[in-house]
């Protein structure tokens, strides 16, 4: 009898517990910021998915980042993360710096043809055929200013041959593996031989680049982050010592000793070997860059897309409609359905709260089906706002960037042509 009562109690308790464990109902109208932005978009006649840049927030972020230059570290803007000439102009003005890091030949050429005063360091090694094509398209005085990133002895030999064929001095910057293990010189003997070979010939050594993104990605637990940081600094110091031994005494201020990125630039205080840091995404603070070291920065880029259709009840296609009813019984946040203009971006919904892509319906780049609770009262032509997870690829997907001054859409900035 006792056992029967226990089983009966469990039979009642489990469904009740499951019911109480249902997701809480969430949702509501746009926050005031997004309500104002939505009104600005409607006033500007914007009726398609667009990328919005909040200019006051961007400038505040640039000013906050710019204070890092007081440590003695120069700032280099990352073109792939900010692929728009007007956006790069804002950065150059705020940081009083012409330094740029570029990551593909097409964007490098587009930038230098439009802004020949920019000082370009490549952020990854180019195949020598890409370098040759870029140099053919640029005047020698501009192409000669590019710092080409070299990661292996074999690539160094290829660039030496290219320089000889062109009878042109090429500047090279050696990539150092500081612990990320994504390429670059790691063996001190191999690095020493590369430096030794640069004493003569048509290649001019311009410095080192060591990317340390792994440091910010590692947890503090068990001293993992501290160990990675110490090792990265040790490797850079070894490279610097070799350069001074093999090429003679070097002056830091005359070289490009680059490191960091948006997640780690604030770890560098000017007391090490490096004399500059690269920063791009932090200026817009996409979602993947929500880090403790960047806590003072604000999101400054949002996807705005119109609602095309709404339904009072979300339903899956015939044959699976029963599953949508079951889902709504469990999760009230799947009550309503709506379709937006476009979708399937590398982004997360920022407003209104409670709107999410339907995992049951599946993704669509044409009309993404979203679900929401009954608390969300979106209608056709209203907006859904999403926050990009990154900036470099996503900013190129919407045409001109729409510049929001806090009250209205005040400008449109063309992005660079899409390139890989």
Short mmCIF file of C-alpha atoms in Angstrom, two decimals:
data_model
loop_
_atom_site.label_atom_id
_atom_site.label_comp_id
_atom_site.label_asym_id
_atom_site.label_seq_id
_atom_site.Cartn_x
_atom_site.Cartn_y
_atom_site.Cartn_z
CA UNK A 1 0.00 0.00 0.00
CA UNK A 2 2.82 2.38 0.89
CA UNK A 3 4.56 1.64 -2.41
CA UNK A 4 1.34 2.34 -4.31
CA UNK A 5 0.99 5.75 -2.61
CA UNK A 6 4.58 6.62 -3.52
CA UNK A 7 4.01 5.73 -7.16
CA UNK A 8 0.74 7.66 -7.24
CA UNK A 9 2.42 10.70 -5.71
CA UNK A 10 5.21 10.56 -8.26
CA UNK A 11 2.71 10.26 -11.09
CA UNK A 12 1.08 13.49 -9.94
CA UNK A 13 4.24 15.36 -8.97
CA UNK A 14 6.22 14.83 -12.16
CA UNK A 15 3.72 16.47 -14.55
CA UNK A 16 3.22 19.34 -12.11
CA UNK A 17 6.98 19.85 -11.85
CA UNK A 18 7.32 19.73 -15.62
CA UNK A 19 4.51 22.28 -16.01
CA UNK A 20 6.15 24.61 -13.50
CA UNK A 21 9.46 24.23 -15.35
CA UNK A 22 8.03 25.71 -18.54
CA UNK A 23 9.91 28.73 -19.94
CA UNK A 24 8.67 31.99 -18.47
CA UNK A 25 6.60 34.17 -20.76
CA UNK A 26 8.60 37.20 -21.91
CA UNK A 27 8.09 40.04 -24.34
CA UNK A 28 6.89 43.58 -24.67
CA UNK A 29 7.30 46.71 -26.78
CA UNK A 30 10.58 48.12 -28.04
CA UNK A 31 12.81 49.82 -25.48
CA UNK A 32 12.82 53.64 -25.95
CA UNK A 33 16.14 53.56 -27.85
CA UNK A 34 14.82 51.13 -30.46
CA UNK A 35 11.44 52.86 -30.63
CA UNK A 36 13.25 56.09 -31.59
CA UNK A 37 15.40 54.24 -34.11
CA UNK A 38 12.33 52.61 -35.65
CA UNK A 39 10.67 56.01 -36.06
CA UNK A 40 13.84 57.37 -37.67
CA UNK A 41 13.93 54.52 -40.19
CA UNK A 42 10.28 55.00 -41.12
CA UNK A 43 10.81 58.75 -41.52
CA UNK A 44 13.74 58.03 -43.85
CA UNK A 45 11.62 55.70 -45.95
CA UNK A 46 13.75 52.66 -45.19
CA UNK A 47 11.76 49.55 -46.07
CA UNK A 48 14.33 46.77 -46.32
CA UNK A 49 16.81 45.03 -44.08
CA UNK A 50 19.62 47.48 -43.30
CA UNK A 51 22.70 47.88 -41.17
CA UNK A 52 22.49 50.89 -38.87
CA UNK A 53 25.53 52.59 -37.35
CA UNK A 54 24.88 54.67 -34.24
CA UNK A 55 27.25 57.59 -34.79
CA UNK A 56 27.26 59.02 -31.22
CA UNK A 57 27.96 55.57 -29.80
CA UNK A 58 30.65 54.91 -32.39
CA UNK A 59 32.40 58.16 -31.57
CA UNK A 60 32.16 57.50 -27.83
CA UNK A 61 33.69 54.05 -28.35
CA UNK A 62 36.48 55.48 -30.49
CA UNK A 63 37.25 58.09 -27.85
CA UNK A 64 37.36 55.44 -25.12
CA UNK A 65 39.63 53.22 -27.20
CA UNK A 66 41.76 56.21 -28.17
CA UNK A 67 42.74 56.85 -24.56
CA UNK A 68 44.83 53.67 -24.80
CA UNK A 69 47.31 55.61 -26.93
CA UNK A 70 48.34 57.40 -23.73
CA UNK A 71 50.12 54.19 -22.72
CA UNK A 72 52.49 54.72 -25.64
CA UNK A 73 50.80 52.11 -27.81
CA UNK A 74 49.88 53.21 -31.31
CA UNK A 75 46.46 52.25 -32.68
CA UNK A 76 45.95 50.50 -36.02
CA UNK A 77 42.42 50.25 -37.46
CA UNK A 78 41.34 46.86 -38.81
CA UNK A 79 39.80 47.27 -42.25
CA UNK A 80 38.03 43.90 -42.45
CA UNK A 81 36.07 44.74 -39.30
CA UNK A 82 35.16 48.24 -40.51
CA UNK A 83 34.86 47.77 -44.31
CA UNK A 84 33.68 51.25 -45.24
CA UNK A 85 35.82 54.25 -46.20
CA UNK A 86 33.74 56.74 -44.21
CA UNK A 87 33.85 54.45 -41.19
CA UNK A 88 37.63 54.18 -41.52
CA UNK A 89 37.82 57.98 -41.84
CA UNK A 90 35.99 58.33 -38.52
CA UNK A 91 38.54 56.02 -36.92
CA UNK A 92 41.56 57.75 -38.44
CA UNK A 93 40.28 61.13 -37.25
CA UNK A 94 39.44 59.96 -33.74
CA UNK A 95 42.77 58.22 -33.23
CA UNK A 96 44.86 60.68 -35.27
CA UNK A 97 46.38 57.62 -36.93
CA UNK A 98 46.78 56.63 -40.60
CA UNK A 99 47.66 53.03 -39.65
CA UNK A 100 45.51 50.28 -41.11
CA UNK A 101 45.58 46.49 -40.96
CA UNK A 102 44.14 44.86 -44.09
CA UNK A 103 43.32 41.22 -44.73
CA UNK A 104 42.70 40.77 -48.44
CA UNK A 105 44.05 42.17 -51.68
CA UNK A 106 40.77 43.61 -52.94
CA UNK A 107 40.11 45.73 -49.85
CA UNK A 108 43.77 46.76 -49.64
CA UNK A 109 43.69 48.05 -53.20
CA UNK A 110 40.35 49.81 -52.74
CA UNK A 111 41.56 51.56 -49.61
CA UNK A 112 44.92 52.68 -51.02
CA UNK A 113 43.45 53.92 -54.28
CA UNK A 114 40.96 56.07 -52.35
CA UNK A 115 43.15 56.92 -49.33
CA UNK A 116 46.79 56.70 -50.52
CA UNK A 117 48.08 58.22 -47.26
CA UNK A 118 47.09 55.16 -45.18
CA UNK A 119 49.92 53.02 -43.83
CA UNK A 120 48.98 49.39 -44.41
CA UNK A 121 50.20 46.33 -42.54
CA UNK A 122 48.75 43.06 -43.74
CA UNK A 123 47.10 40.98 -41.06
CA UNK A 124 47.64 37.67 -42.81
CA UNK A 125 50.12 36.39 -45.40
CA UNK A 126 49.00 36.81 -49.02
CA UNK A 127 49.81 34.22 -51.68
CA UNK A 128 52.60 35.79 -53.68
CA UNK A 129 50.41 35.81 -56.81
CA UNK A 130 47.90 38.02 -54.96
CA UNK A 131 50.72 40.33 -53.90
CA UNK A 132 52.00 40.56 -57.47
CA UNK A 133 48.54 41.42 -58.81
CA UNK A 134 48.02 44.09 -56.17
CA UNK A 135 51.39 45.68 -56.87
CA UNK A 136 50.59 45.81 -60.60
CA UNK A 137 47.43 47.77 -59.82
CA UNK A 138 49.06 50.33 -57.52
CA UNK A 139 51.58 53.08 -58.25
CA UNK A 140 55.05 52.00 -57.05
CA UNK A 141 55.21 54.73 -54.41
CA UNK A 142 51.99 53.44 -52.83
CA UNK A 143 52.58 49.72 -53.23
CA UNK A 144 56.06 50.17 -51.82
CA UNK A 145 54.59 51.32 -48.52
CA UNK A 146 52.69 48.10 -47.81
CA UNK A 147 54.12 45.87 -45.10
CA UNK A 148 53.74 42.28 -46.28
CA UNK A 149 53.24 39.67 -43.58
CA UNK A 150 55.61 36.71 -43.86
CA UNK A 151 55.01 33.52 -41.90
CA UNK A 152 57.47 30.95 -43.29
CA UNK A 153 60.93 30.76 -44.90
CA UNK A 154 59.26 29.53 -48.09
CA UNK A 155 57.03 32.59 -48.35
CA UNK A 156 59.99 34.82 -47.59
CA UNK A 157 61.81 33.28 -50.58
CA UNK A 158 58.76 33.83 -52.81
CA UNK A 159 58.57 37.51 -51.89
CA UNK A 160 62.29 37.93 -52.42
CA UNK A 161 61.86 36.58 -55.93
CA UNK A 162 58.89 38.92 -56.51
CA UNK A 163 60.91 41.93 -55.36
CA UNK A 164 63.78 40.95 -57.65
CA UNK A 165 61.45 40.50 -60.62
CA UNK A 166 59.96 43.94 -60.03
CA UNK A 167 63.27 45.58 -59.10
CA UNK A 168 61.37 47.03 -56.15
CA UNK A 169 62.13 47.08 -52.45
CA UNK A 170 59.33 45.38 -50.51
CA UNK A 171 58.77 45.86 -46.80
CA UNK A 172 58.19 42.68 -44.83
CA UNK A 173 56.87 42.08 -41.34
CA UNK A 174 57.50 38.67 -39.78
CA UNK A 175 54.59 36.90 -38.13
CA UNK A 176 55.51 35.40 -34.76
CA UNK A 177 53.57 32.52 -33.23
CA UNK A 178 53.10 33.88 -29.70
CA UNK A 179 51.08 30.88 -28.58
CA UNK A 180 47.96 30.98 -30.73
CA UNK A 181 49.43 28.24 -32.94
CA UNK A 182 47.80 29.53 -36.10
CA UNK A 183 51.01 29.96 -38.03
CA UNK A 184 54.05 32.20 -37.97
CA UNK A 185 57.66 31.72 -36.93
CA UNK A 186 57.96 29.68 -33.74
CA UNK A 187 61.42 28.11 -33.89
CA UNK A 188 64.04 30.72 -32.85
CA UNK A 189 66.61 29.14 -35.18
CA UNK A 190 64.28 29.43 -38.18
CA UNK A 191 63.41 32.99 -37.22
CA UNK A 192 67.08 33.85 -36.84
CA UNK A 193 67.83 32.52 -40.31
CA UNK A 194 64.99 34.60 -41.75
CA UNK A 195 66.29 37.74 -40.06
CA UNK A 196 69.83 37.00 -41.21
CA UNK A 197 68.63 36.73 -44.81
CA UNK A 198 67.11 40.21 -44.58
CA UNK A 199 70.46 41.90 -44.02
CA UNK A 200 70.88 42.18 -47.79
CA UNK A 201 68.66 42.05 -50.83
CA UNK A 202 65.43 43.70 -51.98
CA UNK A 203 63.40 42.89 -48.85
CA UNK A 204 63.41 45.35 -45.97
CA UNK A 205 62.57 44.07 -42.50
CA UNK A 206 59.95 46.33 -40.94
CA UNK A 207 59.04 44.54 -37.71
CA UNK A 208 57.06 41.74 -36.10
CA UNK A 209 53.38 40.89 -35.70
CA UNK A 210 52.15 38.55 -32.96
CA UNK A 211 48.41 37.99 -32.60
CA UNK A 212 47.39 36.95 -29.07
CA UNK A 213 43.60 36.49 -29.22
CA UNK A 214 43.90 33.19 -27.35
CA UNK A 215 44.91 35.02 -24.17
CA UNK A 216 41.48 36.61 -23.75
CA UNK A 217 39.71 33.39 -24.72
CA UNK A 218 41.33 31.30 -21.99
CA UNK A 219 39.77 31.13 -18.50
CA UNK A 220 41.55 32.47 -15.43
CA UNK A 221 41.17 29.03 -13.80
CA UNK A 222 44.40 27.24 -12.94
CA UNK A 223 46.39 30.22 -14.15
CA UNK A 224 45.76 29.35 -17.80
CA UNK A 225 45.38 32.95 -18.96
CA UNK A 226 48.39 34.19 -17.01
CA UNK A 227 50.50 31.36 -18.38
CA UNK A 228 49.44 32.13 -21.96
CA UNK A 229 50.19 35.83 -21.45
CA UNK A 230 53.63 35.19 -19.98
CA UNK A 231 54.50 32.79 -22.80
CA UNK A 232 53.36 35.27 -25.46
CA UNK A 233 55.56 38.00 -23.99
CA UNK A 234 58.50 35.62 -23.72
CA UNK A 235 58.23 34.71 -27.40
CA UNK A 236 58.08 38.34 -28.49
CA UNK A 237 61.08 39.20 -26.33
CA UNK A 238 63.03 36.31 -27.89
CA UNK A 239 62.22 37.60 -31.37
CA UNK A 240 63.26 41.13 -30.40
CA UNK A 241 66.53 39.91 -28.94
CA UNK A 242 67.32 38.00 -32.13
CA UNK A 243 66.60 41.05 -34.28
CA UNK A 244 69.00 43.17 -32.25
CA UNK A 245 71.69 40.50 -32.29
CA UNK A 246 71.48 39.74 -36.01
CA UNK A 247 70.54 43.09 -37.54
CA UNK A 248 72.23 45.41 -35.07
CA UNK A 249 70.64 47.67 -32.43
CA UNK A 250 67.05 48.48 -33.36
CA UNK A 251 64.86 51.46 -32.50
CA UNK A 252 61.31 50.46 -31.53
CA UNK A 253 59.83 53.74 -32.74
CA UNK A 254 61.07 53.16 -36.30
CA UNK A 255 59.53 49.68 -36.60
CA UNK A 256 56.08 48.12 -36.66
CA UNK A 257 55.88 45.87 -33.61
CA UNK A 258 52.24 44.92 -33.76
CA UNK A 259 50.13 42.81 -31.45
CA UNK A 260 46.67 42.28 -30.00
CA UNK A 261 43.19 42.75 -31.38
CA UNK A 262 39.90 44.00 -29.98
CA UNK A 263 39.71 41.36 -27.20
CA UNK A 264 43.26 41.91 -25.89
CA UNK A 265 44.49 45.40 -26.78
CA UNK A 266 43.97 46.69 -23.24
CA UNK A 267 46.34 44.07 -21.86
CA UNK A 268 49.22 45.93 -23.52
CA UNK A 269 50.51 48.94 -21.63
CA UNK A 270 53.53 49.98 -23.71
CA UNK A 271 56.03 48.39 -21.34
CA UNK A 272 56.71 45.36 -23.54
CA UNK A 273 58.29 45.02 -26.96
CA UNK A 274 55.15 45.83 -28.96
CA UNK A 275 54.58 49.46 -29.88
CA UNK A 276 51.10 49.26 -31.42
CA UNK A 277 47.84 47.33 -31.20
CA UNK A 278 45.21 46.55 -33.83
CA UNK A 279 41.58 47.33 -33.05
CA UNK A 280 38.49 47.13 -35.24
CA UNK A 281 35.43 45.30 -33.97
CA UNK A 282 35.55 46.98 -30.56
CA UNK A 283 34.54 50.25 -32.22
CA UNK A 284 31.11 48.73 -32.96
CA UNK A 285 31.07 46.11 -30.17
CA UNK A 286 29.27 43.24 -31.89
CA UNK A 287 27.96 40.52 -29.62
CA UNK A 288 30.99 38.20 -29.76
CA UNK A 289 33.11 41.03 -28.36
CA UNK A 290 31.09 41.47 -25.18
CA UNK A 291 34.14 41.01 -22.93
CA UNK A 292 35.02 42.32 -19.45
CA UNK A 293 37.94 44.30 -20.92
CA UNK A 294 35.49 46.13 -23.19
CA UNK A 295 32.74 46.71 -20.61
CA UNK A 296 32.82 50.50 -21.05
CA UNK A 297 31.94 50.31 -24.77
CA UNK A 298 28.45 50.31 -26.27
CA UNK A 299 26.92 48.36 -29.15
CA UNK A 300 26.96 50.72 -32.14
CA UNK A 301 25.75 48.52 -35.02
CA UNK A 302 22.33 46.94 -35.44
CA UNK A 303 20.47 45.17 -38.21
CA UNK A 304 17.03 46.71 -38.69
CA UNK A 305 14.53 44.68 -40.67
CA UNK A 306 10.81 45.20 -41.33
CA UNK A 307 8.15 42.76 -40.25
CA UNK A 308 6.45 41.47 -43.40
CA UNK A 309 3.71 39.26 -41.97
CA UNK A 310 2.20 38.43 -38.59
CA UNK A 311 -0.08 35.64 -37.38
CA UNK A 312 -1.95 35.52 -34.08
CA UNK A 313 -1.03 31.84 -33.83
CA UNK A 314 2.27 30.32 -34.99
CA UNK A 315 1.70 27.20 -37.07
CA UNK A 316 4.04 24.74 -38.72
CA UNK A 317 3.17 23.52 -42.24
CA UNK A 318 0.41 20.97 -42.73
CA UNK A 319 1.46 17.56 -41.58
CA UNK A 320 3.33 19.01 -38.62
CA UNK A 321 0.79 21.53 -37.33
CA UNK A 322 0.17 19.39 -34.27
CA UNK A 323 3.80 19.89 -33.28
CA UNK A 324 3.39 23.68 -33.16
CA UNK A 325 0.37 23.28 -30.87
CA UNK A 326 2.42 21.03 -28.62
CA UNK A 327 5.27 23.54 -28.59
CA UNK A 328 2.91 26.37 -27.61
CA UNK A 329 1.50 24.32 -24.75
CA UNK A 330 5.00 23.98 -23.38
CA UNK A 331 6.39 27.42 -24.32
CA UNK A 332 4.10 30.44 -24.42
CA UNK A 333 6.87 32.35 -26.24
CA UNK A 334 5.95 30.40 -29.37
CA UNK A 335 2.37 31.65 -29.44
CA UNK A 336 2.61 34.28 -32.18
CA UNK A 337 4.32 33.98 -35.54
CA UNK A 338 5.87 36.60 -37.80
CA UNK A 339 8.06 36.75 -40.88
CA UNK A 340 10.80 39.33 -41.31
CA UNK A 341 12.48 40.74 -44.41
CA UNK A 342 15.57 38.54 -44.86
CA UNK A 343 17.11 36.61 -42.02
CA UNK A 344 19.56 33.85 -41.09
CA UNK A 345 22.23 36.42 -40.31
CA UNK A 346 25.10 35.97 -37.91
CA UNK A 347 23.17 38.00 -35.34
CA UNK A 348 20.84 37.77 -32.33
CA UNK A 349 17.58 39.63 -31.74
CA UNK A 350 18.12 42.79 -29.68
CA UNK A 351 14.56 44.17 -29.66
CA UNK A 352 11.77 43.64 -28.95
CA UNK A 353 12.39 41.25 -26.10
CA UNK A 354 10.94 37.80 -26.59
CA UNK A 355 11.23 37.57 -30.38
CA UNK A 356 13.34 34.61 -31.50
CA UNK A 357 13.85 32.61 -34.69
CA UNK A 358 11.65 29.53 -34.82
CA UNK A 359 13.84 26.51 -34.32
CA UNK A 360 10.99 24.30 -35.51
CA UNK A 361 10.37 26.17 -38.76
CA UNK A 362 14.06 26.45 -39.60
CA UNK A 363 16.24 29.27 -40.96
CA UNK A 364 15.58 31.32 -44.08
CA UNK A 365 17.60 34.08 -45.74
CA UNK A 366 14.46 35.29 -47.50
CA UNK A 367 11.64 35.38 -44.91
CA UNK A 368 12.83 34.21 -41.51
CA UNK A 369 9.92 32.94 -39.42
CA UNK A 370 10.10 34.22 -35.86
CA UNK A 371 8.02 33.39 -32.79
CA UNK A 372 6.98 35.47 -29.81
CA UNK A 373 4.59 35.52 -26.89
CA UNK A 374 1.26 37.30 -26.88
CA UNK A 375 2.98 40.19 -25.12
CA UNK A 376 4.71 41.17 -28.37
CA UNK A 377 2.40 43.32 -30.51
CA UNK A 378 4.43 43.71 -33.70
CA UNK A 379 2.54 44.51 -36.88
CA UNK A 380 3.60 44.55 -40.55
CA UNK A 381 6.05 47.40 -41.27
CA UNK A 382 7.23 47.49 -37.66
CA UNK A 383 10.89 46.64 -37.08
CA UNK A 384 12.86 43.85 -35.50
CA UNK A 385 16.40 44.78 -34.47
CA UNK A 386 19.28 42.33 -34.31
CA UNK A 387 22.78 42.71 -32.96
CA UNK A 388 25.52 41.24 -35.18
CA UNK A 389 27.78 38.65 -33.61
CA UNK A 390 30.69 40.09 -35.61
CA UNK A 391 31.18 43.02 -37.93
CA UNK A 392 33.61 41.93 -40.63
CA UNK A 393 31.33 39.76 -42.76
CA UNK A 394 27.94 41.04 -41.65
CA UNK A 395 28.51 44.72 -42.49
CA UNK A 396 28.92 43.86 -46.18
CA UNK A 397 25.49 42.22 -46.55
CA UNK A 398 23.15 45.22 -46.57
CA UNK A 399 24.45 47.83 -48.99
CA UNK A 400 25.00 51.33 -47.63
CA UNK A 401 25.35 51.69 -43.88
CA UNK A 402 22.61 53.90 -42.42
CA UNK A 403 24.05 56.45 -40.02
CA UNK A 404 21.81 57.20 -37.02
CA UNK A 405 22.64 60.44 -35.18
CA UNK A 406 20.41 59.65 -32.21
CA UNK A 407 17.27 61.14 -33.72
CA UNK A 408 17.29 60.55 -37.47
CA UNK A 409 19.09 58.77 -40.31
CA UNK A 410 21.55 61.51 -41.24
CA UNK A 411 23.81 59.82 -43.81
CA UNK A 412 24.43 56.73 -45.89
CA UNK A 413 27.93 55.30 -46.09
CA UNK A 414 28.78 52.92 -48.94
CA UNK A 415 30.59 49.76 -47.89
CA UNK A 416 33.46 48.27 -49.83
CA UNK A 417 32.51 45.69 -52.47
CA UNK A 418 32.14 42.21 -51.01
CA UNK A 419 35.38 40.24 -51.13
CA UNK A 420 36.89 37.24 -49.40
#
